[in-house]
Amino acid sequence: MPSLLIRDAHVLDFDRPFERADVLIEGTRIARIAPRLDVPADRSIDAAGRVLMPGLINGHTHSGQILERGY
């Protein structure tokens, strides 16, 4: 299972709004989020100064449904 470590991003998370953190992704799942992770990973991305938010599953459909709520 490949792993990805995203370092020093401003994480968009309701529990830690825009705090800087490292995010470890293993396969297709977020494994850990912490201020500083010292773990080996297959690939690493420096995201300093950038905002990181979770991907939207089927975002093209669900985004439009928000507008249809009042109909």
CSV table of C-alpha atoms in Angstrom, one decimal:
chain,number,residue,atom,x,y,z
A,1,MET,CA,0.0,0.0,0.0
A,2,PRO,CA,1.7,3.3,-1.1
A,3,SER,CA,1.9,6.1,1.4
A,4,LEU,CA,2.0,9.9,1.0
A,5,LEU,CA,3.2,12.4,3.6
A,6,ILE,CA,1.9,16.0,3.1
A,7,ARG,CA,4.0,18.3,5.3
A,8,ASP,CA,3.3,21.6,7.0
A,9,ALA,CA,-0.1,22.4,5.4
A,10,HIS,CA,-2.8,24.6,6.9
A,11,VAL,CA,-5.3,21.8,7.4
A,12,LEU,CA,-9.0,22.6,6.9
A,13,ASP,CA,-10.5,20.6,9.8
A,14,PHE,CA,-13.2,21.7,12.2
A,15,ASP,CA,-11.3,20.3,15.1
A,16,ARG,CA,-8.1,22.3,14.2
A,17,PRO,CA,-9.2,25.2,11.9
A,18,PHE,CA,-6.2,26.1,9.7
A,19,GLU,CA,-3.6,24.8,12.1
A,20,ARG,CA,-0.3,23.7,10.4
A,21,ALA,CA,0.0,20.0,10.4
A,22,ASP,CA,1.4,17.0,8.6
A,23,VAL,CA,-1.0,14.5,7.0
A,24,LEU,CA,-0.1,10.8,6.4
A,25,ILE,CA,-2.2,9.0,3.7
A,26,GLU,CA,-1.8,5.2,3.4
A,27,GLY,CA,-3.5,3.8,0.3
A,28,THR,CA,-6.8,5.7,0.0
A,29,ARG,CA,-7.2,6.6,3.7
A,30,ILE,CA,-6.0,9.4,5.9
A,31,ALA,CA,-3.9,7.5,8.6
A,32,ARG,CA,-2.7,10.3,10.8
A,33,ILE,CA,-2.8,14.1,11.3
A,34,ALA,CA,-0.4,15.7,13.7
A,35,PRO,CA,1.7,18.9,14.0
A,36,ARG,CA,4.8,17.0,13.1
A,37,LEU,CA,5.1,13.4,11.8
A,38,ASP,CA,8.4,11.7,11.6
A,39,VAL,CA,7.4,8.6,9.7
A,40,PRO,CA,8.7,7.0,6.5
A,41,ALA,CA,6.6,7.5,3.4
A,42,ASP,CA,6.9,6.5,-0.2
A,43,ARG,CA,6.3,10.1,-1.3
A,44,SER,CA,6.4,13.4,0.4
A,45,ILE,CA,5.0,16.8,-0.5
A,46,ASP,CA,6.0,20.2,1.0
A,47,ALA,CA,2.7,22.1,1.4
A,48,ALA,CA,4.0,25.0,3.4
A,49,GLY,CA,1.8,28.1,2.9
A,50,ARG,CA,-1.0,26.1,1.3
A,51,VAL,CA,-4.4,25.0,2.5
A,52,LEU,CA,-5.2,21.3,2.6
A,53,MET,CA,-8.8,20.1,2.6
A,54,PRO,CA,-10.3,16.6,2.2
A,55,GLY,CA,-11.4,15.6,-1.3
A,56,LEU,CA,-15.1,15.6,-2.1
A,57,ILE,CA,-16.5,12.3,-3.1
A,58,ASN,CA,-18.7,12.8,-6.1
A,59,GLY,CA,-18.4,16.6,-5.6
A,60,HIS,CA,-19.8,17.5,-9.0
A,61,THR,CA,-23.1,16.0,-8.0
A,62,HIS,CA,-23.4,16.9,-4.4
A,63,SER,CA,-22.3,20.5,-4.9
A,64,GLY,CA,-25.3,21.1,-7.2
A,65,GLN,CA,-27.7,19.5,-4.7
A,66,ILE,CA,-27.0,22.2,-2.2
A,67,LEU,CA,-28.6,24.7,-4.6
A,68,GLU,CA,-31.7,22.4,-5.1
A,69,ARG,CA,-32.4,22.1,-1.4
A,70,GLY,CA,-35.0,24.9,-1.3
A,71,TYR,CA,-37.0,23.7,-4.3
